[in-house]
Amino acid sequence: MSGQGISGLGMNGLVLGIDAGNTKTIALIADTSGTVRGWGRAGRSNIYVQPARALAALETAASQARERAGLDDSPLSALTLSAAGADWPEDFEELNAALRRWGWAKCVEVVNDALGALRAGSLRGLGVTVVCGTSAGIAARHPGGATWHSSYWQEPEGADQLAQKTLRAVYRAELGIDPPTTLTQPVLEFFGRPDVESLLHALTGRNRCPRVMGRLARVLLDEASTGDPTSLRIVLDHGASLGEYALAAARKVGLDGDYLLTTSGGVMRHQSPILRDALLARVREAHPQVRWQASHHEPVFGALLLALEATGVNVNETVFRRLEETCPDDALFLT
């Protein structure tokens, strides 16, 4: 596919990249120089959660991007969708069918969102990436082309799972099973509850309301950074477990020495490096030459870069920097 020229794929030389996530959907349109021409945003678009709403979010984000770019309905050169919920063959079939039905581009591709994040992480998009946001995902790519993503193999998850571990730690401390923890007071303040029993009631009673739990992970990381033994244990164990799965991803594609490991997602961007350091320490026990860097870009950049490569564009330093210079400001990506 990458050997085809732009004229063989579409008339306008524009590409569309979409990141379909568990919290938001972002679409970017760029030309083959790497200049971003349009962007759009919509709600969550994981087909495992609400299929119809997920597809509607994709349409909304893409429509906004086309409108901002001043485009008509002519098909673009290429489109890559990097999607949470693109896990099993039937998922790819459903998403590809929708993209073909909409006719947004001559060339369409669907990848798992961890692979999109991997491509966004560095200029070459090789090595291993660990994404830890609301949930978690890991992907690897060998220079020879082999790829792998963790999907439902993934056991250590992201902020939602860390929030549950945080609550469990507070409950156990209250019962005297575990020692007291400094997590208790900030957790009570987070939920606006006077004591642990009323918190448990609020979260488990028949009249409970849905709550956004993932933000509680920040409380856990804050307390770990102050040295609270309970918080520190949870974070260190979680980081090491992420490291185990990063090593598994490397093995799946044949990486065993000097490769790049990138990290991204809201949990990884916390000011405390404890989780990331635990992850790296576990990886370097087996692969001491591994290099680390924070991902250079938001995951949607990975989808955009893959779409550019599908048209035959050589994503070099110039193209990469042009994307950086013309990308919308951070407000588009805030959750």
Steps between C-alpha positions, in 0.01 A plus 500: 500500500774747591642474150197671344523867417256753637331541163408133510322538831314829481501835324577740781804358680333539841484231767284444806615348828251412774568390856190327636538475875319404818450864601517703178539484121745727320530544122777684314530576128841585355660544160802304384741766627377426852298819537187446710200646315205403716402332825197376685403352834214284625419267789615145568497259208576151627265263315507261797316757714233654277544401133253744347623791709861406425442517125311828541798647686730403214270675255481813715877533545571438131227741390639776723850444362378518139301815572796675662717401204241644261448170316211367299396134494777388261695203638835567660815315403518278808351448844632312801276431798685416822228355718442380852277201441685384189604172659361193324452431125129578513577843652727591210238372255228718655713814510638449149148445368385830653794689352437352155129582528572862585748533212722753674822381335623282215731307730387407853674316783398409855756432773474443873546822695819375666661471155388854422661616823819312412521676163448837669773437755810565292620590153540138392213353700693187595557318829245467781244743632307489827183706508349554844200728507144409591594146399833362382640350183839389377630463146827405335645531153822344370707675232422200279129588512358253757245658734304391807253670734380380838121546466323256732828340603553816706473441874646811667266780393486875544339764718172316554679194637734712712194675643351166604829399663502831685151449637578144604808624688291757689236239590760251625672767711165597653439138603848472649603227256777726368683786676354852485563687176516869414273415207194508724456874549556613138273221375223613737550859383492387137154353548379754757431236766553530877620144567590176326172320572294777340736487201453126461123547526500776238695287254320169552144579612200435277453873437859570404569732208755435224831662585819584313744289696819532298595840639553332836824361354650846540437483873680165514802632309511815713508296821760261361723797426477607867620157610177343627594128521161371382486735200862431415443122503200525268681725252824301499316170450291647220804645324685169520197319361485741206868424448428126482252560219736737321756219497238260369424741215870523417529122490197472271671702226857387560644802683763396753767768531538869426155636419292803589224487760253788496225581748184706466161555661381713789631269773847502348496880482462538876783705649619207710727259308446210742270295277710554191825427685358170629398409145844579362679323783314177421564528125870573553541193719465301177601760241746741666568696179142613454465876448199696624325816392159651559285483189553802281136537405136427570387158366308655209835599350575132462186450292591803290857379444378155396259662253783708355717191463213324322523763226873444456614801705839461665440620853831672560607762752357781286153343480507410868588855605240649267233295675624631834494861381149489356327277756210658692576611855469274803138596568386263224644201685408570863269241659 
